Tab-separated table of C-alpha atoms in Angstrom:
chain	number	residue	atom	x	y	z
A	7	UNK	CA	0.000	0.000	0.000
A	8	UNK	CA	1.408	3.328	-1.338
A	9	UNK	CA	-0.176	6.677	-0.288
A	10	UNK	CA	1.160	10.011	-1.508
A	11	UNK	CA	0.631	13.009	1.232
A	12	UNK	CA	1.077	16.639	0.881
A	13	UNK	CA	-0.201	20.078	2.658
A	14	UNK	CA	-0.199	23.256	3.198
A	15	UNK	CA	-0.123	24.070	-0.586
A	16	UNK	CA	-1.826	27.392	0.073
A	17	UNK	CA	-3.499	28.074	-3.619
A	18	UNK	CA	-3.908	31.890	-4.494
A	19	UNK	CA	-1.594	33.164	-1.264
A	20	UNK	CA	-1.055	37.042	-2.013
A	21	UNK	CA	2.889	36.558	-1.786
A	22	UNK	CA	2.087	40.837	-0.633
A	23	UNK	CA	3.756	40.077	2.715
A	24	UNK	CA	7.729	39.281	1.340
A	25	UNK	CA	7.656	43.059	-0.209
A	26	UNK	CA	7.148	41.364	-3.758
A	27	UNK	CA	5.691	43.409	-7.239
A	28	UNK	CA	2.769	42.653	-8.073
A	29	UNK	CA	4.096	40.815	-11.318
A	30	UNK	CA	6.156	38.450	-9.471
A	31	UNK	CA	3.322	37.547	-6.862
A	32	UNK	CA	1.592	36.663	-9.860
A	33	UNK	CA	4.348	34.061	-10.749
A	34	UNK	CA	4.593	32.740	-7.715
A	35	UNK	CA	0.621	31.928	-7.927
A	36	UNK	CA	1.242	30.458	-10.775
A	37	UNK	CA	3.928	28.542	-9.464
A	38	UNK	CA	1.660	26.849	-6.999
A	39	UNK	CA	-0.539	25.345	-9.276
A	40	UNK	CA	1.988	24.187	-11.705
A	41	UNK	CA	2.973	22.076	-8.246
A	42	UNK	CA	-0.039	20.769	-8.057
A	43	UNK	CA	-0.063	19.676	-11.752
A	44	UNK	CA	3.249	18.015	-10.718
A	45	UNK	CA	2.045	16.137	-7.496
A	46	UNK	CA	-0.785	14.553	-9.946
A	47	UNK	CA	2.376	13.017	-12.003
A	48	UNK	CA	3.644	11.896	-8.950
A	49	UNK	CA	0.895	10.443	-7.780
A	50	UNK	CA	0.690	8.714	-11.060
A	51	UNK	CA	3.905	7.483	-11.870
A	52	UNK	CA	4.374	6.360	-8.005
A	53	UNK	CA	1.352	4.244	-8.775
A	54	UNK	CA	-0.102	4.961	-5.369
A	55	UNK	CA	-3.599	4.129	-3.637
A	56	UNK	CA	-4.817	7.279	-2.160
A	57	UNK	CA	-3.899	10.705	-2.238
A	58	UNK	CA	-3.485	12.443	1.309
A	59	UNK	CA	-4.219	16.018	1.728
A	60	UNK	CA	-3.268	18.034	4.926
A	61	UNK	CA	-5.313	20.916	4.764
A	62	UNK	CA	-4.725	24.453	3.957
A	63	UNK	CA	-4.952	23.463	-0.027
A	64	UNK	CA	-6.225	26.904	-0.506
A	65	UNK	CA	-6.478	30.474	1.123
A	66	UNK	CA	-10.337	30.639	1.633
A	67	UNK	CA	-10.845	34.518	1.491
A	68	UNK	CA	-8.743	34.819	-1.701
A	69	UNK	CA	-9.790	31.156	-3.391
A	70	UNK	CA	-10.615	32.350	-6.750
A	71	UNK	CA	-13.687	30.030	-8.954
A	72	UNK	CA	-10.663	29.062	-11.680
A	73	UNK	CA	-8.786	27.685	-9.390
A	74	UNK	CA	-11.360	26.110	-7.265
A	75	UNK	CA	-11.959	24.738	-11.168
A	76	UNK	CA	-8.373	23.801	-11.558
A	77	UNK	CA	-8.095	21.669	-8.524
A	78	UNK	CA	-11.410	19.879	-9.197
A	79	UNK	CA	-9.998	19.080	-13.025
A	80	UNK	CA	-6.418	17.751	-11.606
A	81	UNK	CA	-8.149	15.396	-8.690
A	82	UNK	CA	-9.780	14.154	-11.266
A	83	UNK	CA	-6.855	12.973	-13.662
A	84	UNK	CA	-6.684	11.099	-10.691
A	85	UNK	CA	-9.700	8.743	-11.060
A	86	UNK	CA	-10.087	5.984	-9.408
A	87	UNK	CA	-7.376	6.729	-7.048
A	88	UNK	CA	-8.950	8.332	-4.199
A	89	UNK	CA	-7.964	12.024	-2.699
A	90	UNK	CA	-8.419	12.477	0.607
A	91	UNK	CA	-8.757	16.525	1.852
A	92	UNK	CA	-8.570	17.231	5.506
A	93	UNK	CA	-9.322	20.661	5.834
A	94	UNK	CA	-7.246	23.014	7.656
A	95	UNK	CA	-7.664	26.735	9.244
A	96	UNK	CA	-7.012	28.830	5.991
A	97	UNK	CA	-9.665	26.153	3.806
A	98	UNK	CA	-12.095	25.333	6.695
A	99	UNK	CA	-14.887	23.431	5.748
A	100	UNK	CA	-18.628	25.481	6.186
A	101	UNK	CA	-21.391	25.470	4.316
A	102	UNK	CA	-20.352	28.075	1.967
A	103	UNK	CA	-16.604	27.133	1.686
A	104	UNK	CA	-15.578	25.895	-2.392
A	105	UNK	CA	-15.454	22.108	-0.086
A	106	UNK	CA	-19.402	22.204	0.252
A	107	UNK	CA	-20.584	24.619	-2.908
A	108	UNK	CA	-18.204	23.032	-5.759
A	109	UNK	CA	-19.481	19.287	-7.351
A	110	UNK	CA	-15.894	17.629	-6.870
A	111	UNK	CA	-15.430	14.492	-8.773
A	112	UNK	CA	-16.332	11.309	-7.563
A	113	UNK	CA	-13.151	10.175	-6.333
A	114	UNK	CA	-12.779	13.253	-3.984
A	115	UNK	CA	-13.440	12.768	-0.397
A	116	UNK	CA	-14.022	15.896	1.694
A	117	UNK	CA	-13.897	14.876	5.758
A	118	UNK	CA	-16.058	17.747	7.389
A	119	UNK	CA	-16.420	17.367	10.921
A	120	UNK	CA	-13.990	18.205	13.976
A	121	UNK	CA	-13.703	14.698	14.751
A	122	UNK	CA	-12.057	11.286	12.625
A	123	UNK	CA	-14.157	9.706	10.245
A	124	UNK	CA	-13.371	6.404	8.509
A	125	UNK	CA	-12.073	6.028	5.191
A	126	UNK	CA	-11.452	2.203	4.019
A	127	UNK	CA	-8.874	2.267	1.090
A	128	UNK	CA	-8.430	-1.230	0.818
A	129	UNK	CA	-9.181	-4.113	2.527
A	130	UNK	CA	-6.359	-3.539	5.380
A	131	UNK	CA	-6.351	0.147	5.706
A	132	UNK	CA	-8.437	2.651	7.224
A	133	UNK	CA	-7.373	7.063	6.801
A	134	UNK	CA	-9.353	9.139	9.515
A	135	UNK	CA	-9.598	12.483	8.759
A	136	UNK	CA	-11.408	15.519	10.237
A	137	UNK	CA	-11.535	18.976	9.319
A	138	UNK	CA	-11.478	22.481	10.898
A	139	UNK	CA	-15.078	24.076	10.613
A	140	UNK	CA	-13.771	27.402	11.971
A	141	UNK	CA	-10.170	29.724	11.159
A	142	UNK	CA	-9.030	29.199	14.362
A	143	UNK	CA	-9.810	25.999	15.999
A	144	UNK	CA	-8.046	25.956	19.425
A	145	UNK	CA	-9.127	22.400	20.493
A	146	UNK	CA	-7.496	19.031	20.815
A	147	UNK	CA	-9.433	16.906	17.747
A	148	UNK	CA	-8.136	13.317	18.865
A	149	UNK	CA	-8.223	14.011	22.184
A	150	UNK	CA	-9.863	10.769	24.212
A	151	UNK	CA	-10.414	8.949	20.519
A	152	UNK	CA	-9.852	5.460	20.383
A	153	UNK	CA	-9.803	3.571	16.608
A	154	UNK	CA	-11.247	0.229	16.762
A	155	UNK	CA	-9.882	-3.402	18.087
A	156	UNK	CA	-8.949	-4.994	14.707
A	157	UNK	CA	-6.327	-6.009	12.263
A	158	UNK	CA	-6.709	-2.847	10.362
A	159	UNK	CA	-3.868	-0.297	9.623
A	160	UNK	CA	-5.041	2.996	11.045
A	161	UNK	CA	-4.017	6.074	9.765
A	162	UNK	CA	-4.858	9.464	10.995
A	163	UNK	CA	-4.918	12.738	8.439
A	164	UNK	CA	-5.204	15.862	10.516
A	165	UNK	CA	-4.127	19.645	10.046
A	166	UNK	CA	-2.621	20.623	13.517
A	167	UNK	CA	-0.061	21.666	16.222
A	168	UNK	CA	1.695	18.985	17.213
A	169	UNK	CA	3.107	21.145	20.670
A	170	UNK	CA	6.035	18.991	22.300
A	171	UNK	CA	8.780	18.093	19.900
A	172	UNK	CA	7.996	20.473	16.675
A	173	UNK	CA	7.058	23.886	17.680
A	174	UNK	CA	7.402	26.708	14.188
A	175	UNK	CA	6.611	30.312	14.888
A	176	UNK	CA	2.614	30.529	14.041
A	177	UNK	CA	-0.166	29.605	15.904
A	178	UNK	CA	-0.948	26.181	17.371
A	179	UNK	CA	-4.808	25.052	15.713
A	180	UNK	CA	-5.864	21.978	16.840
A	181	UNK	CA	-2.919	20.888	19.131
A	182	UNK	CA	-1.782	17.455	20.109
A	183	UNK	CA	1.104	15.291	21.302
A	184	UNK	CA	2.545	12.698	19.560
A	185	UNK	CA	1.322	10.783	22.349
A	186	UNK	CA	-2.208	11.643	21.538
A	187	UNK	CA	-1.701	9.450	18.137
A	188	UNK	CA	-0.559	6.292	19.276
A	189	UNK	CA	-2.882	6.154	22.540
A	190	UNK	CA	-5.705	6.526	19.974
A	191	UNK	CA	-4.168	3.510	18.701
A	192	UNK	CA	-3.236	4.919	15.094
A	193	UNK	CA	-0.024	3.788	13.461
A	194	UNK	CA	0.848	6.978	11.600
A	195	UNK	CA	-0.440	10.540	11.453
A	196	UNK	CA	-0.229	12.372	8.016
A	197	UNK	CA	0.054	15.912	9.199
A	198	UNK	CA	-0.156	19.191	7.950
A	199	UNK	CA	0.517	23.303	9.455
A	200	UNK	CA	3.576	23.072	9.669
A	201	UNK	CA	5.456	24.743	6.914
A	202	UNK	CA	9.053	22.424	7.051
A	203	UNK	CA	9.116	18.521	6.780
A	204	UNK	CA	10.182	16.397	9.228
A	205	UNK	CA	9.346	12.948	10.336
A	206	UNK	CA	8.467	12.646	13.663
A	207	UNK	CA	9.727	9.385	15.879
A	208	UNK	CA	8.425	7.941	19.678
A	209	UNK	CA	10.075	4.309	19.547
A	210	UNK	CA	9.700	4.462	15.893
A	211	UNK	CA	8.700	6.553	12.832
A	212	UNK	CA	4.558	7.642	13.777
A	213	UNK	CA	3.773	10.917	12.182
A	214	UNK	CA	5.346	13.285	8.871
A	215	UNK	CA	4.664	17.145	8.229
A	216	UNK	CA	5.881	17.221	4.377
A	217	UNK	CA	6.092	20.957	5.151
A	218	UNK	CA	4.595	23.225	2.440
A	219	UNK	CA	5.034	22.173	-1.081
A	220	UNK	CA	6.555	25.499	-1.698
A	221	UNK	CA	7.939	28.021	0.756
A	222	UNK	CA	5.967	31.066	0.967
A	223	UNK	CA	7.461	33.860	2.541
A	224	UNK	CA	10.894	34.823	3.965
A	225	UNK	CA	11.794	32.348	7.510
A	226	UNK	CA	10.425	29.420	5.771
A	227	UNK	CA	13.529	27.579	6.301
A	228	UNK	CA	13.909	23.736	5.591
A	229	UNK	CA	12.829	21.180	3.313
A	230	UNK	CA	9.483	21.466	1.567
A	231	UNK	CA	8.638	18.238	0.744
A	232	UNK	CA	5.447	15.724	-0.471
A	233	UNK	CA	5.456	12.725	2.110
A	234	UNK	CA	5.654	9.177	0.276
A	235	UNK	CA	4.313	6.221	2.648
A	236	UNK	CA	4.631	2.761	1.872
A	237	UNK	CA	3.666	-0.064	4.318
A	238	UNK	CA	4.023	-3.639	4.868
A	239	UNK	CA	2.657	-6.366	6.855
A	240	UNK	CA	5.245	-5.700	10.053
A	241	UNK	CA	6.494	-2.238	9.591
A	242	UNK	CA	5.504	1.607	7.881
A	243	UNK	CA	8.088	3.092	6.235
A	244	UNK	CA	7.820	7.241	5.310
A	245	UNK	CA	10.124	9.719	2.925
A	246	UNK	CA	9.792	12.931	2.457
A	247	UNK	CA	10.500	13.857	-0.595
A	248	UNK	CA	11.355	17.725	-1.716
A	249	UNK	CA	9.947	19.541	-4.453
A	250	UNK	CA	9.950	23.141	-4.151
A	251	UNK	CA	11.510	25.040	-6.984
A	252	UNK	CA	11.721	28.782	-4.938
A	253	UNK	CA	13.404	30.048	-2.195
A	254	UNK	CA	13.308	32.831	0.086
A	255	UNK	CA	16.819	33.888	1.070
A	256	UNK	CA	17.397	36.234	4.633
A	257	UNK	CA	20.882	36.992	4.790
A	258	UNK	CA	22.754	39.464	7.654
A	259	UNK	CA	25.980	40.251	6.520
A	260	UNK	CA	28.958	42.454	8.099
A	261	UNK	CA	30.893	43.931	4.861
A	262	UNK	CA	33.885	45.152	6.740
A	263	UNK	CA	36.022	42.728	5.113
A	264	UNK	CA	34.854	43.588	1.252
A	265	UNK	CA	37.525	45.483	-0.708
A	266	UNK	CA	35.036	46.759	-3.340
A	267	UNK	CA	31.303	46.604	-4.507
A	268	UNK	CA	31.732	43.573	-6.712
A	269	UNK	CA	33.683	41.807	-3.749
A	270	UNK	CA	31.053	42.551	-1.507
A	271	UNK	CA	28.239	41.279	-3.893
A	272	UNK	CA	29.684	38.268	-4.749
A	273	UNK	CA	30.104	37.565	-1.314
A	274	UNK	CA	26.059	37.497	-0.919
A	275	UNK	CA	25.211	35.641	-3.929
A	276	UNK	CA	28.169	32.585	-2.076
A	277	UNK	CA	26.313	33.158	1.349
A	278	UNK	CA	22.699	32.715	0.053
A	279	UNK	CA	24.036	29.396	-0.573
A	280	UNK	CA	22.013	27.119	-3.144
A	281	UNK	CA	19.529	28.471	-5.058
A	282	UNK	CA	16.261	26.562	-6.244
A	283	UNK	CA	15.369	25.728	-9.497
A	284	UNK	CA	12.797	28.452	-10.745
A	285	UNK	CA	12.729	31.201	-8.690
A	286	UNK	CA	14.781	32.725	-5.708
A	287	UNK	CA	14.116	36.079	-3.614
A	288	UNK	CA	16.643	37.972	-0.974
A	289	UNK	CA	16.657	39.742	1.941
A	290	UNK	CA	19.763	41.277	2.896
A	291	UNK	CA	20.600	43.142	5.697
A	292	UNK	CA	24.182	44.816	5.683
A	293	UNK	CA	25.136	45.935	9.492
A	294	UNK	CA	28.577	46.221	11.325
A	295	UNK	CA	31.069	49.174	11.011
A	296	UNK	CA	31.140	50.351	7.106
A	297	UNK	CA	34.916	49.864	6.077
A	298	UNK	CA	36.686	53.254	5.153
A	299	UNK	CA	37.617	52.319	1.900
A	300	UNK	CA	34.360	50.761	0.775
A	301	UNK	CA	32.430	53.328	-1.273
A	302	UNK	CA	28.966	52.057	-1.043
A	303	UNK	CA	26.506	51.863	-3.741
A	304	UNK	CA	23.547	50.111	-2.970
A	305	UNK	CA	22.043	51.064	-6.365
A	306	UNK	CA	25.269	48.834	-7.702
A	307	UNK	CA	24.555	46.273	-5.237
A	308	UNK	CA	20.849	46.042	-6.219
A	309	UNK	CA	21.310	45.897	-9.861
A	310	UNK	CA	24.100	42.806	-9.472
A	311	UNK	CA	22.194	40.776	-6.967
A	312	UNK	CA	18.927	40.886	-9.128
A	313	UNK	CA	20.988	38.631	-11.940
A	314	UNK	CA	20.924	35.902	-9.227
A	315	UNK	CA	17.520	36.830	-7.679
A	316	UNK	CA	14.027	37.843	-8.797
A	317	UNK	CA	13.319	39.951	-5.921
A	318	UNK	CA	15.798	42.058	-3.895
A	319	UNK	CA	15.605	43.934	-0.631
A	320	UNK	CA	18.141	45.367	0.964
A	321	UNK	CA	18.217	46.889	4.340
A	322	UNK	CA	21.638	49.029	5.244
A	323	UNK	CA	22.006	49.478	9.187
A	324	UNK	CA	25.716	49.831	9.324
A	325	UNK	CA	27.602	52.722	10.800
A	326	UNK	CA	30.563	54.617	9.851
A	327	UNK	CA	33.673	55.651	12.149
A	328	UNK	CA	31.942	58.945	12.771
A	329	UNK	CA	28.649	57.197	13.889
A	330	UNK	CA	30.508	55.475	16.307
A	331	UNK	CA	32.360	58.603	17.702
A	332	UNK	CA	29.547	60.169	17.880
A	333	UNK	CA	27.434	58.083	20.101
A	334	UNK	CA	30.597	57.555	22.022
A	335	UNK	CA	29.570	61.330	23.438
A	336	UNK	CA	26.317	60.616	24.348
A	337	UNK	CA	25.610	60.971	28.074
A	338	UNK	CA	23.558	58.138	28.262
A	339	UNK	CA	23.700	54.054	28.669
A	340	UNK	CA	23.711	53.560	24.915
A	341	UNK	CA	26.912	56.473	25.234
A	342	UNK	CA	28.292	54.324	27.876
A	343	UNK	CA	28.750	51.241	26.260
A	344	UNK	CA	30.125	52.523	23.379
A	345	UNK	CA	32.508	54.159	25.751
A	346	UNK	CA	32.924	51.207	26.940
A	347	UNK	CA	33.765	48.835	24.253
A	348	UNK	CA	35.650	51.410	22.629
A	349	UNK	CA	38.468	51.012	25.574
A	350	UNK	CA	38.390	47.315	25.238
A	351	UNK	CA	39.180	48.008	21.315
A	352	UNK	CA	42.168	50.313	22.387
A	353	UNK	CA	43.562	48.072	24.884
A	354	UNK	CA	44.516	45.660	21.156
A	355	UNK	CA	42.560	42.442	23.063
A	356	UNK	CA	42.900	39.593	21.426
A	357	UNK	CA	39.307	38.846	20.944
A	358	UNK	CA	38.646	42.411	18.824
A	359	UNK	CA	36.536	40.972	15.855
A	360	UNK	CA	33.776	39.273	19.162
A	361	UNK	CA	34.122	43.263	20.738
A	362	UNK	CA	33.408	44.583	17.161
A	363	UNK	CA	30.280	42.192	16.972
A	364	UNK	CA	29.195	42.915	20.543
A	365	UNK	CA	29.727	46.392	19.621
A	366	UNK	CA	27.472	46.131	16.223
A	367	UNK	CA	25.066	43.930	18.281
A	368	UNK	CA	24.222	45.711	20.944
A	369	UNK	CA	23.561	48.882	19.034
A	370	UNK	CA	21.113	46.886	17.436
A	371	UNK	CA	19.474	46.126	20.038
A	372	UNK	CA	19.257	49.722	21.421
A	373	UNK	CA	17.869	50.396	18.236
A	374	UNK	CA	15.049	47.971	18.876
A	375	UNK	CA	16.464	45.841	15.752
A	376	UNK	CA	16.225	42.197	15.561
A	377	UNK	CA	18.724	40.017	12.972
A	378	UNK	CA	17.236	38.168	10.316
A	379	UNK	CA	17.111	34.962	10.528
């Protein structure tokens, strides 16, 4: 038995949030759905028995009716493989969501309530799935379930939190412990939320978040994967398998090293490290004490990086000599430590590049700045 699981595809996102023109939001739309043209082929050539789907497919308040159109026309290449959809909190199932208005094909299964219902897709196996009927479902959904006595492989399909061992930075919906999945006596969980794959262990392999199928914004760091899960008689086994083709790049860099312009911009495109297929997008942020002798030209530095990258920004928080002077004569804390660190500098310590960076740093942070990440 061979399913194929993904989530968190997020069809129609506004890609506004990353800074982007509206041209190459557009794109990365695009790119989206020409994902989920190649998940079908996937699907296909893998030769699998059900389709998995992890919720968030869509963004509900921006779903347009082509693409609710587009999906319904690729699920059904498909046919008779089933496709299993449990919705998450940006495509909740209600009466009025695409799930409930749109005549999906036959081979479509849509779980809509907060709780696991039973899908057989063979004679061995059993996928329980349950949906979010609300944006921000706060609940435990598997909390005191139990599957059945029997010889059946259980397998649980949920979008949610899982809040011990695999915490991102957005906001838990429908939390749970890996615990919570084997005491309801499921062998795997095919997850989705979470925006980077992993495969999750307790004594042994039990849950996978294949992570979005494309990253979406700037901090969405890791693999972005579809999950492929085989199983046998004794054992499950589970890959995750990556196929974005963008990639959002955040990059801090201190320049004080960079003997010219072209030095210093060939020094971001090596620290950006390797680019995806299609599309890539930067954010740089140049900080640190601006060398004498570099004249910079951020017009220069824009121009060069946007051979490597679609979309560019570039935020300069560095200070020159003077800056550093001046704040020296501050009569306040921030005046102080300068003051400070500026003796430790003049005293030729051994450790001056960590003074310089506690130096840089700590401005920062009186400036209420935060690195990238």
């Amino acid at each position: 038995m061979k399913i194929l699981h993904f989530a968190d595809l997020h069809l129609d996102t506004a890609f506004t949030g990353s800074g982007m023109a509206p041209e190459i939001a557009r794109s990365c739309r695009a790119r989206l759905r020409k994902t989920l043209n190649r998940l079908v082929d996937l699907a296909l050539e893998y030769k699998v028995d059900a389709v998995t789907i992890g919720g968030d497919l869509f963004e509900g308040d921006r779903v347009r009716r082509d693409t609710v159109q587009f999906m319904s026309s690729c699920f059904a290449q498909l046919a008779p493989i089933p496709v299993l959809i449990a919705p998450g909190n940006h495509d909740y199932y209600s009466p009025i969501s695409p799930y409930a208005r749109h005549p999906w094909p036959e081979n479509v299964t849509i779980f809509k309530k907060p709780f696991p219902e039973p899908f057989d897709i063979n004679d061995e196996t059993t996928i329980w799935g349950l949906a979010h009927n609300t944006p921000s479902e706060r609940k435990n959904l598997i909390e005191n379930f139990k599957v059945p006595q029997d010889d059946r492989l259980h397998i649980l399909l949920l979008h949610g939190s899982e809040v011990g061992n695999y915490v991102e930075n957005r906001a838990a919906h429908a939390p749970f412990h890996l615990r919570d999945i084997q005491e309801a006596g499921f062998s795997f969980a095919l997850l989705g939320h979470y925006h980077s794959a992993r495969i999750m262990e307790l004594e042994s392999p039990i849950a996978v978040y294949p992570g979005s199928s494309q990253p979406l914004g700037f901090g969405e760091d890791g693999d972005h994967s579809f999950a492929l899960l085989s199983s046998q008689p004794d054992f499950i086994e589970c890959e995750c398998i990556n196929i974005a083709t963008q990639a959002f790049h955040s990059i801090t860099l201190n320049p004080q090293d960079a003997s010219d312009m072209h030095n210093l911009a060939e020094e971001i495109v090596t620290s950006a490290g390797k680019r995806a297929a299609e599309a890539n997008f930067l954010r740089l942020q140049l900080s640190g004490i601006q060398n004498k002798e570099l004249h910079l030209d951020l017009d220069y530095l824009k121009e060069f990086l946007l051979n490597y990258f679609e979309h560019v920004a570039i935020t300069n928080t560095m200070r020159t000599a003077l800056d550093i002077t001046e704040l020296s004569q501050e009569p306040t804390v921030r005046g102080a430590f300068v003051r400070k660190l500026q003796q430790v500098l003049s005293e030729n310590h051994d450790d001056q590049e960590l003074v310089r960076m506690a130096l840089q740093y700590g401005l920062d942070a009186f400036d209420g700045d935060e690195l990238l990440k």
